[in-house]
Each structure stands twice: as structure tokens, then as C-alpha cells.
Short mmCIF file of C-alpha atoms and ligand atoms in Angstrom, two decimals:
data_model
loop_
_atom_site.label_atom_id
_atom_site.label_comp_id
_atom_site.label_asym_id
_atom_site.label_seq_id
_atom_site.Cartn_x
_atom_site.Cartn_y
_atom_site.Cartn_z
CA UNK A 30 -5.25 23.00 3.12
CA UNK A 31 -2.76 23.49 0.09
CA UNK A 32 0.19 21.82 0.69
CA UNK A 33 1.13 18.21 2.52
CA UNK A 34 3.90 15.84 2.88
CA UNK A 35 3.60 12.55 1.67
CA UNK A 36 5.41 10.64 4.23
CA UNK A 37 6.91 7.42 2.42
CA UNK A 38 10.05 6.86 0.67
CA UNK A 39 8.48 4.19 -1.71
CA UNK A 40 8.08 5.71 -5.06
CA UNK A 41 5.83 3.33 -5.99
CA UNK A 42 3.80 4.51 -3.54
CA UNK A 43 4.13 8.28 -4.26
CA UNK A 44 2.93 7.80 -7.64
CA UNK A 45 -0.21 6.24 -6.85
CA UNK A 46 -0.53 8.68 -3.81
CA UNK A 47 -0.04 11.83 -5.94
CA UNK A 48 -2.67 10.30 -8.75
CA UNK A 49 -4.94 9.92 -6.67
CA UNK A 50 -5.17 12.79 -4.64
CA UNK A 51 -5.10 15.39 -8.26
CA UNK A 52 -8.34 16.32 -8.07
CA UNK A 53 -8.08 17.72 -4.31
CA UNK A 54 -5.15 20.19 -6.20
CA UNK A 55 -3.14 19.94 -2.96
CA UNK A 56 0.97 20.18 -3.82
CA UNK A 57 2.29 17.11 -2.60
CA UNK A 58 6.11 17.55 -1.22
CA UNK A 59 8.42 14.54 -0.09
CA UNK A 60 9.91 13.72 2.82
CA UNK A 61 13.29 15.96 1.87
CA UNK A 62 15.27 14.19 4.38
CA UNK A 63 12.67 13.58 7.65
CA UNK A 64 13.10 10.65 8.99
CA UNK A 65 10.81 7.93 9.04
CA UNK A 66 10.60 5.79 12.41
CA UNK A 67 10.80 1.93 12.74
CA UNK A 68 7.63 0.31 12.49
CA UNK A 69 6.98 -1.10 15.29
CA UNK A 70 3.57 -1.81 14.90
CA UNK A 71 1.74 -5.08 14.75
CA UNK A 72 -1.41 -3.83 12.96
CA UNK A 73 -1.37 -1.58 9.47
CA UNK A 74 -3.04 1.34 11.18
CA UNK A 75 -0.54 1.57 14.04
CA UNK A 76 2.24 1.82 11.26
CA UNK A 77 0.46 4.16 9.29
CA UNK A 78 0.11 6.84 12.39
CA UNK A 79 3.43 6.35 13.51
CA UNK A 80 4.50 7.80 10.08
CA UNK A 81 2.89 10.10 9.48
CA UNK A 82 2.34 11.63 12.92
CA UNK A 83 6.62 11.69 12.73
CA UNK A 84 6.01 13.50 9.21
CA UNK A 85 3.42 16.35 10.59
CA UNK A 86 5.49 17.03 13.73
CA UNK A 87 9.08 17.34 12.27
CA UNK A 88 7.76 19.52 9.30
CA UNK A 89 4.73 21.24 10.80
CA UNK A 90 2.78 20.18 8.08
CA UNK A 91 -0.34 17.84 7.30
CA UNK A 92 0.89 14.45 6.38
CA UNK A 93 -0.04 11.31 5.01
CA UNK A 94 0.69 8.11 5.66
CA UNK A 95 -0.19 4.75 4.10
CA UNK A 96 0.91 0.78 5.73
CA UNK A 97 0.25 -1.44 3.54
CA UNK A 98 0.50 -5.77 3.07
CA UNK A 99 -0.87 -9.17 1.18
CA UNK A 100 -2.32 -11.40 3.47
CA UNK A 101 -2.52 -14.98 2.29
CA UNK A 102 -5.35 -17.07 3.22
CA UNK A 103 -3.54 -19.97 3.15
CA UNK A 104 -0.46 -18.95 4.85
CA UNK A 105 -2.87 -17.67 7.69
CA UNK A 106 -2.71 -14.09 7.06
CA UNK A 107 0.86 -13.97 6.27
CA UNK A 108 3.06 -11.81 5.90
CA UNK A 109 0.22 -8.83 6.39
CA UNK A 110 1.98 -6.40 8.38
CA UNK A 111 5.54 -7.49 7.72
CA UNK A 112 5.29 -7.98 3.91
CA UNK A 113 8.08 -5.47 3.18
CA UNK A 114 10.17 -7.48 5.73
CA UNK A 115 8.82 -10.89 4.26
CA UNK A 116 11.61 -13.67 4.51
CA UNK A 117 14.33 -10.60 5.40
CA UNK A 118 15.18 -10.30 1.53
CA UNK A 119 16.15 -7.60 -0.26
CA UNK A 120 14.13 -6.69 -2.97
CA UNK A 121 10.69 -7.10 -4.30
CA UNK A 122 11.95 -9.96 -7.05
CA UNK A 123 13.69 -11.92 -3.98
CA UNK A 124 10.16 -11.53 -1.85
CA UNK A 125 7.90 -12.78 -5.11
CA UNK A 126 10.13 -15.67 -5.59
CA UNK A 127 9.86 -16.77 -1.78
CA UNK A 128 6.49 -15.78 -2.02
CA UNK A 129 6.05 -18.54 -4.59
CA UNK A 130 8.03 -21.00 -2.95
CA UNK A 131 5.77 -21.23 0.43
CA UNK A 132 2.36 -20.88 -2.36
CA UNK A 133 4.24 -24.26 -4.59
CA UNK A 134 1.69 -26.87 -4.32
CA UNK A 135 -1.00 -24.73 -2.89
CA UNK A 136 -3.79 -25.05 -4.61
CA UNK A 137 -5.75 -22.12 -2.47
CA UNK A 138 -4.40 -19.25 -3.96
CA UNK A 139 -7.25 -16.61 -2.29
CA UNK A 140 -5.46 -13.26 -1.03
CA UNK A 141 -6.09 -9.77 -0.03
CA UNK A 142 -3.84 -6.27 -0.17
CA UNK A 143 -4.91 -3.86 2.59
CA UNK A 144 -4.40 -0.03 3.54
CA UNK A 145 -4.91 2.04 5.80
CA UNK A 146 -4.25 5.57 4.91
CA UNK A 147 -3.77 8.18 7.86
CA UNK A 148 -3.54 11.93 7.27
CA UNK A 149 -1.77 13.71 10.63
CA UNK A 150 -1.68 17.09 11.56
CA UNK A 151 0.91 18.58 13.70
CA UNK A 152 -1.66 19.25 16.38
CA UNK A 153 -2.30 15.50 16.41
CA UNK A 154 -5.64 14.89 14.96
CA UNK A 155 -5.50 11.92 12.65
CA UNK A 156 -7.99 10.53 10.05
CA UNK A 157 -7.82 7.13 9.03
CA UNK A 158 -8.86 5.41 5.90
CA UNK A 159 -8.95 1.49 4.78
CA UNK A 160 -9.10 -0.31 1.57
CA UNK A 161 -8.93 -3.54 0.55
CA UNK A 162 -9.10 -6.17 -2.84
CA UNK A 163 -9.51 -9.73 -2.63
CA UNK A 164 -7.85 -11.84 -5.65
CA UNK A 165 -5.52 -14.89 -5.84
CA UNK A 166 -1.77 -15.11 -6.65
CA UNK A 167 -0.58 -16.67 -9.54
CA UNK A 168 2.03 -19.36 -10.13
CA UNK A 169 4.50 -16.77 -11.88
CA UNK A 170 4.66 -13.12 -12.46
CA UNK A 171 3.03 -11.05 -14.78
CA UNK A 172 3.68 -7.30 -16.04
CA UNK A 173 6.64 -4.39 -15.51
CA UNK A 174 4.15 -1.79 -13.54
CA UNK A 175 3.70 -1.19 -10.29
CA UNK A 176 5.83 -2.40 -7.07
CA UNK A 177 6.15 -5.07 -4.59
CA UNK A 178 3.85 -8.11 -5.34
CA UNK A 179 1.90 -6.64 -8.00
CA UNK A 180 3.17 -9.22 -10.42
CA UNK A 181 1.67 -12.16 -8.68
CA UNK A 182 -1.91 -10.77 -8.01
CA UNK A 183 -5.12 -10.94 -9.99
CA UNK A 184 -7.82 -8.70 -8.46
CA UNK A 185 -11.44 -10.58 -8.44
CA UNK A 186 -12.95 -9.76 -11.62
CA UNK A 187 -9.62 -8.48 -13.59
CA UNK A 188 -7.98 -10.16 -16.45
CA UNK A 189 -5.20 -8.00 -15.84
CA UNK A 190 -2.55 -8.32 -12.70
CA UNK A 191 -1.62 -5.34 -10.68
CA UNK A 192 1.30 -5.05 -12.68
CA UNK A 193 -0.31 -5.13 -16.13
CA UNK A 194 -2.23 -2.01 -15.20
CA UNK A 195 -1.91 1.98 -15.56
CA UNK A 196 -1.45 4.05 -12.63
CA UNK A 197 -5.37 4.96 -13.63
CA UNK A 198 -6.65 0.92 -13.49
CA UNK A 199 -5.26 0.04 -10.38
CA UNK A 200 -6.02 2.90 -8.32
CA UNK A 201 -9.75 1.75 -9.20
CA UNK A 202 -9.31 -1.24 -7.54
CA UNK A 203 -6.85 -1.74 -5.65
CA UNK A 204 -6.83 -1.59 -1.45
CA UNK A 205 -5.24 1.94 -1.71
CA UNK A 206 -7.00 3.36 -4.49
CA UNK A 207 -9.85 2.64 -2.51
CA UNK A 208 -8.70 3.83 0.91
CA UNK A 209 -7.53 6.96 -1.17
CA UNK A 210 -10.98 7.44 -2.86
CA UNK A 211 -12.87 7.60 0.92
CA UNK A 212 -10.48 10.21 1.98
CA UNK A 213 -10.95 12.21 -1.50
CA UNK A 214 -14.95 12.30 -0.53
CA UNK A 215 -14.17 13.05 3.01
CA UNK A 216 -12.60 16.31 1.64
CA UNK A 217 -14.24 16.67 -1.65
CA UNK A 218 -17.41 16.90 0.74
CA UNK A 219 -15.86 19.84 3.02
P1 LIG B 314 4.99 -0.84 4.15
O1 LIG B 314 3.58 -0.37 4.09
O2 LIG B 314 5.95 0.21 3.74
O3 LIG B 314 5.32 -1.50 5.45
O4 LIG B 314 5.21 -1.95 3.04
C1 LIG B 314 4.16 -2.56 2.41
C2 LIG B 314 4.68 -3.71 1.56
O5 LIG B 314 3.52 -4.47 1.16
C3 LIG B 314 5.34 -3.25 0.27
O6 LIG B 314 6.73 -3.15 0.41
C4 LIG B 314 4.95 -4.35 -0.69
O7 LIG B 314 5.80 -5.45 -0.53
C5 LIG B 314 3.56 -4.75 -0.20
N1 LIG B 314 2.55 -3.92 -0.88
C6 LIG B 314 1.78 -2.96 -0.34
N2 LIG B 314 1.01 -2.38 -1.25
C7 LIG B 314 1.29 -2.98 -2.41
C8 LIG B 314 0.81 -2.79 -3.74
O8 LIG B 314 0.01 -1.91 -4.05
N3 LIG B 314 1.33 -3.63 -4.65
C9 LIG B 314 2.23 -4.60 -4.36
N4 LIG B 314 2.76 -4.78 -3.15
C10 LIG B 314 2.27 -3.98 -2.17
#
């Protein structure tokens, strides 16, 4: 296999897709104007096939996939699934500020990122791949890389948020650096 489409149109999520996957020296290509259906999923891996079997079928190539979330332990999992969609606002700074609205007073700050990664071929076979990183959100934001809630989250064990790390750092821990890394040994291991 030499050449697959990355099937997002987060560039946040491109960069971190196409880092990770170097060593496998496949040519990553964008979705050059396929489009993506609604997710109508209720769980990540649901989401994650529904884009990227759409990808493989209306290009005839491989593609990947990856759904994504931060589930807060105590807002009960929330928003998880939804968290691009969380409080219907448009942009990541509008989402981190509600974000830290519903967390003010809270003094259990424990959450998780998840993703599951799924790699479709257009004759339907899918592989699937999760990752996860546990952490807590903090009470403001911290550092100009990355996407989405990056700012707010300190990985268990890190000094550093998601946002105050290179491409490099946070694919080694976060949830899709390490959903990434069991798909690289699946097909390191070929
Ligand atoms: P989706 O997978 O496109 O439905 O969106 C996932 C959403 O979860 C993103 O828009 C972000 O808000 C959030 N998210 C997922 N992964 C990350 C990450 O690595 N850093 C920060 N936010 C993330």
C-alpha cells in the first residue's frame, strides 16, 4: 500500500496524522473535495467508520479515519462523542471557555481524550485502533500548539499541556498518538 486518503478536514488533525504515520512512507493525500457524511454516531468508532468507509468508496482508495473527544469525569462523560459540537459554538476558544464555565467550582478536574482510528478499504474491510490519556483540565489555558482543547489539558505525568508541546511530544502521549502507534506496528509487522 503506497498511497491513502486521510479522511478529515481538521488540519490539526492532518498534521499529527501525517507525523505519525512517516515512517510507514505511505503519501498521504486529502480529501480534495469528497465529502464527509454527518456523524451520526453515538460512539467514537461508529464515527470513525462512517468516514472513512465514505473516503475509501468515493475515491477507491484506503482511508483513514480518526473520531475523537474529552470526556469529563465529572460532567459524566461529557461531551465525549459530541465535543466538536459541545455547547453548539463556533470555535475551539468559544468551546474552552464553556468548557470552563460548567468545570468553575469543580474541584475534580480528572479527564480523558480518546480515539479510535479506522483505516477502510474500498472493499470494506476496516481496522480499528484506540488510544487514550488520562489528565485533568486546568482552570485557564495554556500554550499556542495544537487544536481543540489542548490548552486546558495536562496529560498524567506532563508538566507540559497539549498545547505546550511539539507535534513529536504529544503524539507520544496523547490518545491518538497512541491509537496511531498500534496501527504503525500492525503494519510495520506485515
Ligand atoms: P471529531 O472527531 O471531528 O468529531 O471532533 C473531535 C473533537 O474533539 C475536536 O474538534 C476537538 O474539540 C476534540 N479533540 C479531539 N482530539 C483532540 C486533541 O488531540 N486535542 C484537543 N482536542 C481534541
Amino acid at each position: 500500500m503506497n498511497r491513502i486518503v486521510v479522511a478529515t478536514s481538521n488540519p490539526g488533525k492532518v498534521r499529527e496524522i501525517e507525523e505519525a504515520l512517516a515512517p510507514l512512507g505511505w503519501r498521504c493525500q486529502g480529501l480534495e473535495g469528497v465529502p464527509l457524511p454527518e456523524e451520526t454516531g453515538t460512539t467514537y468508532e461508529e464515527n470513525a467508520a462512517l468516514k472513512a468507509c465514505a473516503a475509501a468508496m468515493a475515491t477507491g482508495l484506503p482511508a483513514l479515519a480518526d473520531d475523537s473527544g474529552i470526556e469529563v469525569l465529572a460532567l459524566g462523560g461529557q461531551p465525549g462523542v459530541y465535543s466538536a459540537r459541545f455547547g453548539n459554538l463556533g470555535n475551539d476558544r468559544e468551546r474552552n471557555l464553556h468548557l470552563l464555565e460548567k468545570m468553575r467550582h469543580q474541584t475534580d478536574r480528572r479527564a480523558k481524550f480518546v480515539s479510535v482510528v479506522v483505516l477502510a478499504y474500498p472493499d470494506g474491510k476496516l481496522e480499528e485502533y484506540r488510544g487514550e490519556v488520562e489528565g485533568q483540565l486546568l482552570e485557564g489555558p495554556r500554550g499556542d500548539n495544537g487544536f481543540g482543547y489542548d490548552p486546558l489539558f495536562l496529560p498524567v505525568g506532563s508538566d507540559l499541556t497539549m498545547a505546550e508541546m511539539s507535534l513529536e511530544q504529544k503524539r507520544a502521549v496523547s490518545h491518538r498518538g497512541r491509537a496511531l502507534a498500534k496501527l504503525l506496528a500492525a503494519h510495520t509487522s506485515y
